[in-house]
Short mmCIF file of C-alpha atoms and ligand atoms in Angstrom, two decimals:
data_model
loop_
_atom_site.label_atom_id
_atom_site.label_comp_id
_atom_site.label_asym_id
_atom_site.label_seq_id
_atom_site.Cartn_x
_atom_site.Cartn_y
_atom_site.Cartn_z
CA UNK A 1 9.82 -11.76 22.05
CA UNK A 2 6.92 -9.35 22.60
CA UNK A 3 4.28 -10.60 25.02
CA UNK A 4 1.09 -8.66 25.51
CA UNK A 5 -0.87 -8.58 28.72
CA UNK A 6 -4.64 -9.11 28.33
CA UNK A 7 -5.56 -5.44 28.93
CA UNK A 8 -2.82 -4.32 26.53
CA UNK A 9 -4.24 -6.67 23.95
CA UNK A 10 -7.66 -5.14 24.31
CA UNK A 11 -6.55 -1.78 22.97
CA UNK A 12 -5.98 -3.49 19.64
CA UNK A 13 -8.78 -4.34 17.35
CA UNK A 14 -9.78 -7.98 17.34
CA UNK A 15 -11.74 -9.47 14.47
CA UNK A 16 -13.66 -12.73 14.25
CA UNK A 17 -12.16 -15.49 12.15
CA UNK A 18 -14.29 -16.17 9.11
CA UNK A 19 -14.12 -19.42 7.15
CA UNK A 20 -13.27 -17.75 3.85
CA UNK A 21 -10.51 -15.73 5.47
CA UNK A 22 -8.79 -18.72 7.02
CA UNK A 23 -8.56 -20.59 3.73
CA UNK A 24 -5.91 -19.07 1.54
CA UNK A 25 -7.22 -17.59 -1.69
CA UNK A 26 -5.37 -19.04 -4.66
CA UNK A 27 -7.34 -17.25 -7.39
CA UNK A 28 -5.57 -13.90 -7.15
CA UNK A 29 -5.02 -12.87 -10.76
CA UNK A 30 -1.42 -13.68 -11.61
CA UNK A 31 -0.11 -11.56 -14.47
CA UNK A 32 3.09 -12.17 -16.40
CA UNK A 33 4.20 -8.68 -17.44
CA UNK A 34 6.38 -10.09 -20.22
CA UNK A 35 3.34 -11.47 -22.10
CA UNK A 36 1.75 -9.39 -24.90
CA UNK A 37 -1.81 -10.11 -23.70
CA UNK A 38 -1.04 -8.85 -20.18
CA UNK A 39 -2.79 -5.50 -20.80
CA UNK A 40 -6.18 -7.21 -21.10
CA UNK A 41 -5.61 -9.34 -18.01
CA UNK A 42 -4.52 -6.25 -16.09
CA UNK A 43 -7.72 -4.39 -17.01
CA UNK A 44 -9.83 -7.43 -16.06
CA UNK A 45 -8.10 -7.74 -12.66
CA UNK A 46 -8.50 -4.01 -11.90
CA UNK A 47 -12.23 -4.26 -12.68
CA UNK A 48 -12.88 -7.49 -10.77
CA UNK A 49 -10.67 -7.15 -7.69
CA UNK A 50 -8.61 -3.95 -7.88
CA UNK A 51 -5.82 -6.32 -6.87
CA UNK A 52 -3.42 -8.70 -8.61
CA UNK A 53 0.03 -10.21 -8.50
CA UNK A 54 2.77 -9.68 -11.09
CA UNK A 55 5.72 -11.78 -12.18
CA UNK A 56 8.50 -11.03 -14.67
CA UNK A 57 8.39 -7.56 -13.19
CA UNK A 58 11.98 -6.57 -13.98
CA UNK A 59 12.87 -5.47 -10.43
CA UNK A 60 16.30 -6.98 -9.65
CA UNK A 61 16.16 -9.49 -6.76
CA UNK A 62 19.31 -7.92 -5.40
CA UNK A 63 17.56 -4.55 -4.88
CA UNK A 64 14.75 -6.27 -3.01
CA UNK A 65 16.95 -8.32 -0.71
CA UNK A 66 19.32 -5.42 0.05
CA UNK A 67 16.48 -3.18 1.12
CA UNK A 68 14.77 -5.90 3.10
CA UNK A 69 17.94 -6.62 5.03
CA UNK A 70 18.43 -2.89 5.79
CA UNK A 71 14.82 -2.74 7.01
CA UNK A 72 15.27 -5.81 9.21
CA UNK A 73 18.44 -4.27 10.66
CA UNK A 74 16.60 -1.07 11.47
CA UNK A 75 13.61 -2.79 13.08
CA UNK A 76 16.00 -4.88 15.23
CA UNK A 77 17.49 -1.75 16.85
CA UNK A 78 16.54 -0.91 20.46
CA UNK A 79 13.31 1.09 20.71
CA UNK A 80 15.22 4.13 22.00
CA UNK A 81 17.22 4.21 18.73
CA UNK A 82 14.19 3.73 16.49
CA UNK A 83 12.27 6.44 18.31
CA UNK A 84 14.95 8.94 17.29
CA UNK A 85 13.42 8.70 13.79
CA UNK A 86 9.90 9.43 15.07
CA UNK A 87 7.22 10.47 15.57
CA UNK A 88 5.78 10.19 12.05
CA UNK A 89 4.72 13.74 11.15
CA UNK A 90 3.66 12.16 8.76
CA UNK A 91 7.14 10.87 7.80
CA UNK A 92 9.43 8.97 10.12
CA UNK A 93 9.24 5.99 12.48
CA UNK A 94 5.91 5.03 14.00
CA UNK A 95 4.89 2.29 16.40
CA UNK A 96 1.30 1.01 16.81
CA UNK A 97 -0.27 4.42 16.09
CA UNK A 98 -1.31 4.70 12.44
CA UNK A 99 -2.11 8.17 11.12
CA UNK A 100 -3.18 11.10 13.27
CA UNK A 101 -6.71 10.00 14.23
CA UNK A 102 -6.39 7.26 16.82
CA UNK A 103 -5.98 4.15 14.64
CA UNK A 104 -3.80 1.46 16.17
CA UNK A 105 -2.31 -1.77 14.88
CA UNK A 106 0.21 -4.45 15.79
CA UNK A 107 2.81 -2.87 13.55
CA UNK A 108 5.85 -0.61 13.54
CA UNK A 109 6.85 1.25 10.40
CA UNK A 110 8.91 3.85 8.61
CA UNK A 111 7.11 6.25 6.31
CA UNK A 112 9.12 8.28 3.77
CA UNK A 113 8.38 10.60 0.88
CA UNK A 114 9.92 9.36 -2.35
CA UNK A 115 11.65 12.70 -2.73
CA UNK A 116 15.06 11.88 -1.19
CA UNK A 117 15.93 15.50 -0.44
CA UNK A 118 12.93 15.86 1.82
CA UNK A 119 13.94 12.74 3.73
CA UNK A 120 17.46 13.80 4.46
CA UNK A 121 17.06 14.46 8.19
CA UNK A 122 14.97 11.35 8.71
CA UNK A 123 17.53 9.26 6.89
CA UNK A 124 20.20 10.39 9.32
CA UNK A 125 18.23 9.19 12.32
CA UNK A 126 16.48 6.23 10.72
CA UNK A 127 19.46 4.78 9.08
CA UNK A 128 21.81 5.36 11.97
CA UNK A 129 25.37 4.29 11.47
CA UNK A 130 25.23 3.73 7.73
CA UNK A 131 22.61 6.15 6.38
CA UNK A 132 24.24 6.15 2.93
CA UNK A 133 23.79 2.39 2.59
CA UNK A 134 20.12 2.51 3.55
CA UNK A 135 19.49 5.57 1.40
CA UNK A 136 21.14 3.91 -1.63
CA UNK A 137 19.06 0.75 -1.11
CA UNK A 138 15.83 2.80 -0.97
CA UNK A 139 16.85 4.78 -4.07
CA UNK A 140 17.67 1.71 -6.21
CA UNK A 141 14.54 -0.10 -5.10
CA UNK A 142 12.24 2.86 -5.70
CA UNK A 143 13.66 3.60 -9.13
CA UNK A 144 12.98 0.03 -10.28
CA UNK A 145 9.56 -0.24 -8.63
CA UNK A 146 8.40 3.11 -10.03
CA UNK A 147 9.47 1.96 -13.51
CA UNK A 148 7.41 -1.21 -13.12
CA UNK A 149 4.41 0.78 -11.79
CA UNK A 150 4.60 3.07 -14.83
CA UNK A 151 4.76 0.09 -17.20
CA UNK A 152 1.65 -1.35 -15.58
CA UNK A 153 -0.13 2.01 -15.85
CA UNK A 154 0.79 2.28 -19.53
CA UNK A 155 -0.48 -1.23 -20.23
CA UNK A 156 -3.69 -0.31 -18.42
CA UNK A 157 -4.18 2.77 -20.62
CA UNK A 158 -3.62 0.59 -23.72
CA UNK A 159 -5.97 -2.09 -22.41
CA UNK A 160 -8.64 0.55 -21.85
CA UNK A 161 -7.99 1.97 -25.33
CA UNK A 162 -7.23 5.44 -24.07
CA UNK A 163 -4.74 7.98 -25.36
CA UNK A 164 -2.08 9.01 -24.64
CA UNK A 165 -0.67 5.82 -23.18
CA UNK A 166 1.09 7.81 -20.45
CA UNK A 167 -2.18 9.35 -19.23
CA UNK A 168 -1.75 7.64 -15.82
CA UNK A 169 2.01 7.06 -15.71
CA UNK A 170 2.84 10.73 -16.30
CA UNK A 171 1.37 11.48 -12.86
CA UNK A 172 4.01 9.28 -11.20
CA UNK A 173 6.77 10.46 -13.56
CA UNK A 174 6.11 14.13 -12.75
CA UNK A 175 8.92 15.65 -10.67
CA UNK A 176 6.29 16.91 -8.26
CA UNK A 177 4.63 13.49 -7.90
CA UNK A 178 3.50 13.13 -4.29
CA UNK A 179 4.42 9.49 -3.77
CA UNK A 180 5.10 7.76 -0.48
CA UNK A 181 7.14 4.75 0.60
CA UNK A 182 6.44 2.62 3.63
CA UNK A 183 8.32 -0.16 5.41
CA UNK A 184 6.08 -2.14 7.76
CA UNK A 185 7.19 -4.64 10.40
CA UNK A 186 4.59 -6.84 12.10
CA UNK A 187 6.29 -8.59 15.03
CA UNK A 188 5.04 -12.09 15.86
CA UNK A 189 2.37 -12.05 18.54
CA UNK A 190 2.54 -15.32 20.55
CA UNK A 191 -0.45 -14.36 22.72
CA UNK A 192 -2.67 -14.81 19.68
CA UNK A 193 -3.42 -18.41 20.66
CA UNK A 194 -5.38 -17.08 23.63
CA UNK A 195 -7.74 -15.09 21.47
CA UNK A 196 -10.08 -18.03 20.91
CA UNK A 197 -10.66 -17.86 17.19
CA UNK A 198 -10.25 -14.11 16.96
CA UNK A 199 -7.47 -12.26 15.16
CA UNK A 200 -5.37 -9.30 16.09
CA UNK A 201 -5.27 -6.46 13.57
CA UNK A 202 -1.80 -5.58 12.28
CA UNK A 203 -2.99 -2.86 9.89
CA UNK A 204 -6.70 -2.08 9.91
CA UNK A 205 -8.96 -2.27 6.88
CA UNK A 206 -8.68 0.61 4.44
CA UNK A 207 -8.26 1.59 0.82
CA UNK A 208 -5.10 3.35 -0.37
CA UNK A 209 -5.77 6.96 -1.42
CA UNK A 210 -3.22 7.17 -4.25
CA UNK A 211 -3.29 5.87 -7.87
CA UNK A 212 -1.47 2.56 -7.50
CA UNK A 213 0.32 0.74 -4.67
CA UNK A 214 3.09 -1.79 -5.21
CA UNK A 215 3.53 -4.17 -2.29
CA UNK A 216 6.28 -6.67 -1.66
CA UNK A 217 6.42 -8.75 1.51
CA UNK A 218 8.53 -11.54 2.93
CA UNK A 219 7.02 -15.02 3.10
CA UNK A 220 4.78 -14.34 6.13
CA UNK A 221 1.02 -14.36 5.63
CA UNK A 222 -1.35 -11.69 6.96
CA UNK A 223 -2.58 -9.69 3.99
CA UNK A 224 -6.31 -9.96 3.25
CA UNK A 225 -8.50 -8.29 0.67
CA UNK A 226 -12.25 -7.74 0.74
CA UNK A 227 -14.32 -9.17 -2.11
CA UNK A 228 -17.29 -7.27 -3.56
CA UNK A 229 -19.66 -9.07 -1.16
CA UNK A 230 -17.64 -7.73 1.80
CA UNK A 231 -16.09 -11.10 2.75
CA UNK A 232 -12.38 -11.23 3.56
CA UNK A 233 -9.95 -13.56 1.85
CA UNK A 234 -6.36 -14.29 2.81
CA UNK A 235 -3.66 -13.76 0.23
CA UNK A 236 -0.87 -16.36 0.29
CA UNK A 237 2.46 -14.55 0.64
CA UNK A 238 4.89 -14.68 -2.28
CA UNK A 239 8.25 -13.02 -1.81
CA UNK A 240 9.14 -13.35 -5.50
CA UNK A 241 6.18 -11.40 -6.82
CA UNK A 242 4.69 -7.97 -6.31
CA UNK A 243 1.09 -7.36 -5.30
CA UNK A 244 -0.61 -4.37 -6.89
CA UNK A 245 -3.53 -2.42 -5.39
CA UNK A 246 -5.74 0.00 -7.28
CA UNK A 247 -6.02 3.18 -5.18
CA UNK A 248 -8.92 5.63 -4.71
CA UNK A 249 -7.57 8.13 -7.26
CA UNK A 250 -7.47 5.44 -9.96
CA UNK A 251 -11.06 4.50 -9.14
CA UNK A 252 -12.03 8.13 -9.78
CA UNK A 253 -9.93 8.53 -12.96
CA UNK A 254 -11.65 5.44 -14.42
CA UNK A 255 -15.10 6.60 -13.27
CA UNK A 256 -15.42 3.59 -10.99
CA UNK A 257 -14.46 1.00 -13.61
CA UNK A 258 -11.42 0.01 -11.57
CA UNK A 259 -12.01 -0.81 -7.89
CA UNK A 260 -9.92 0.61 -5.10
CA UNK A 261 -9.43 -2.56 -3.09
CA UNK A 262 -10.21 -2.68 0.64
CA UNK A 263 -7.46 -4.58 2.43
CA UNK A 264 -5.98 -5.21 5.88
CA UNK A 265 -3.20 -7.17 7.60
CA UNK A 266 -3.65 -9.62 10.48
CA UNK A 267 -0.87 -10.33 12.95
CA UNK A 268 0.86 -13.71 12.89
CA UNK A 269 1.65 -15.78 16.02
CA UNK A 270 5.01 -17.11 14.96
CA UNK A 271 6.68 -15.14 12.20
CA UNK A 272 7.48 -11.49 11.59
CA UNK A 273 6.08 -9.94 8.46
CA UNK A 274 8.09 -7.26 6.68
CA UNK A 275 6.46 -5.40 3.81
CA UNK A 276 7.64 -2.56 1.58
CA UNK A 277 5.01 -0.51 -0.23
CA UNK A 278 5.36 2.19 -2.85
CA UNK A 279 2.26 4.39 -3.10
CA UNK A 280 2.32 6.15 -6.50
CA UNK A 281 0.53 9.48 -6.21
CA UNK A 282 0.02 12.53 -8.45
CA UNK A 283 1.39 16.04 -7.89
CA UNK A 284 -0.51 17.93 -5.17
CA UNK A 285 -1.95 20.41 -7.69
CA UNK A 286 -3.28 17.69 -10.04
CA UNK A 287 -7.03 17.72 -10.73
CA UNK A 288 -8.43 14.23 -10.25
CA UNK A 289 -11.67 13.61 -12.16
CA UNK A 290 -13.07 10.82 -14.35
CA UNK A 291 -11.28 10.85 -17.73
CA UNK A 292 -13.77 12.16 -20.35
CA UNK A 293 -13.11 9.17 -22.64
CA UNK A 294 -14.14 6.82 -19.83
CA UNK A 295 -17.35 8.70 -19.08
CA UNK A 296 -18.81 8.81 -22.62
CA UNK A 297 -22.46 7.81 -22.50
CA UNK A 298 -22.38 7.38 -18.73
CA UNK A 299 -22.83 9.59 -15.68
CA UNK A 300 -19.66 10.96 -14.13
CA UNK A 301 -19.68 9.44 -10.65
CA UNK A 302 -17.32 11.87 -8.92
CA UNK A 303 -16.84 15.61 -8.47
CA UNK A 304 -13.35 16.78 -9.44
CA UNK A 305 -10.84 17.48 -6.67
CA UNK A 306 -7.17 18.23 -6.46
CA UNK A 307 -4.89 15.62 -4.90
CA UNK A 308 -4.10 18.24 -2.24
CA UNK A 309 -7.81 18.49 -1.34
CA UNK A 310 -8.15 14.72 -1.21
CA UNK A 311 -5.11 14.29 1.00
CA UNK A 312 -6.27 17.03 3.33
CA UNK A 313 -9.57 15.29 3.86
CA UNK A 314 -7.90 11.84 4.05
CA UNK A 315 -5.69 12.97 6.92
CA UNK A 316 -8.82 13.96 8.87
CA UNK A 317 -10.32 10.50 8.39
CA UNK A 318 -9.98 7.22 10.26
CA UNK A 319 -8.26 4.37 8.45
CA UNK A 320 -11.48 2.42 7.72
CA UNK A 321 -13.51 5.42 6.48
CA UNK A 322 -14.87 5.57 2.96
CA UNK A 323 -12.85 8.61 1.93
CA UNK A 324 -14.28 8.79 -1.59
CA UNK A 325 -17.83 9.14 -0.23
CA UNK A 326 -17.33 12.91 0.16
CA UNK A 327 -16.57 13.28 -3.54
CA UNK A 328 -19.30 11.05 -4.98
CA UNK A 329 -21.84 12.82 -7.19
CA UNK A 330 -25.45 12.54 -6.29
CA UNK A 331 -26.85 11.22 -9.54
CA UNK A 332 -30.57 11.90 -10.12
CA UNK A 333 -32.42 8.66 -10.99
C1 LIG B 401 -5.40 6.96 9.31
C2 LIG B 401 -4.63 7.38 8.35
C3 LIG B 401 -3.29 6.77 8.02
C4 LIG B 401 -3.10 7.20 6.58
C5 LIG B 401 -3.62 8.61 6.66
C6 LIG B 401 -4.97 8.40 7.34
O1 LIG B 401 -5.50 9.57 7.93
C7 LIG B 401 -5.93 7.83 6.28
C8 LIG B 401 -5.18 7.11 5.14
C9 LIG B 401 -3.99 6.29 5.66
C10 LIG B 401 -3.08 5.78 4.56
C11 LIG B 401 -3.40 4.35 4.07
C12 LIG B 401 -2.43 3.98 2.95
C13 LIG B 401 -0.96 4.35 3.28
O2 LIG B 401 -0.45 3.40 4.23
C14 LIG B 401 -0.87 5.77 3.87
C15 LIG B 401 0.60 6.20 4.02
C16 LIG B 401 -1.65 6.72 3.04
O3 LIG B 401 -1.27 7.44 2.14
O4 LIG B 401 -2.97 6.73 3.47
C17 LIG B 401 -1.69 5.81 5.17
C18 LIG B 401 -1.69 7.12 5.97
C19 LIG B 401 -0.61 7.15 7.05
O5 LIG B 401 -0.25 6.11 7.62
O6 LIG B 401 -0.15 8.26 7.35
O1 AKG B 402 1.92 -4.28 5.18
C1 AKG B 402 1.18 -4.69 4.31
O2 AKG B 402 1.28 -5.81 3.82
C2 AKG B 402 0.07 -3.79 3.80
C3 AKG B 402 0.02 -2.48 4.54
C4 AKG B 402 -0.87 -1.48 3.89
O3 AKG B 402 -1.89 -1.81 3.34
C5 AKG B 402 -0.47 -0.07 3.93
O4 AKG B 402 0.59 0.24 4.50
O5 AKG B 402 -1.22 0.76 3.36
FE1 FE2 B 403 -2.78 -0.19 2.21
#
């Protein structure tokens, strides 16, 4: 059990409990991917929340449970073993430090590129005695999750009435796609009871920079999303579904029609939370700009940038920064 002394606790960000955030939000759009009308519901959810939950997703339960159990095994190793796979540069094992600019959270994690060749060394140290088993579990899981992400992106293109239907999914399918995979472990934090109505941040508020993020967690709560009025709502966990986030790049491609959702994770007093997130990104050289067919008759809200340029500036930012601000066009009124 991890017990934090008061001063140690103070280095982590504490946030006030708000009423809305303590009641679980049961109106998250729930979309059945097997239904023919799902494309319209997907578009609606991306416009309203930039966040939704999917069922009938086609990812075999076996792939999910195998990877989760490998992740749990890894996070249960002694710290000295886990640290052999760190520090995250940006890939590898990290503990409490998130990114290179001083953000901290009550979380440990493994960050990997989805290109298995580039992870080879990290796999050796991360996955210790049986790297092949862990590597195979990651590979099976990612293949299935990427397929689902592409199906969602194709339905979104259809729902928006834009051609070709692979306009978004081709960015993830590209061999050079710069996608990332993350395993997060939020240990229980028993000292939370002493915080008098405040919460300890597991993963600070932010938006994801990529196109789409696919999140699966165990049955421990903690994830919150911000509504348009800035209030936070808690998302009930559901280990049988996937949660989908619209990322910054998708907000730009749709000229702001889809919202890149601000989200965060709060630590839990009693239970560990384990989450696995695939961040589908474009190739580094890809120009990201509002799609002409989505701008017709409107102002283009963003200046074009390459994914490389966006990432470079993202890695200089703090987690909570509005990274898209730098690329917004100043529109004359
Ligand atoms: C503070 C940071 C961590 C992050 C890189 C950054 O400089 C700003 C974006 C962060 C984020 C959020 C979503 C994903 O978890 C992540 C892997 C990503 O692509 O952007 C993280 C980055 C990270 O942890 O390295
Ligand atoms: O761990 C989670 O549930 C979400 C974490 C997250 O938002 C991220 O890693 O970008
Ligand atoms: Fe995120």
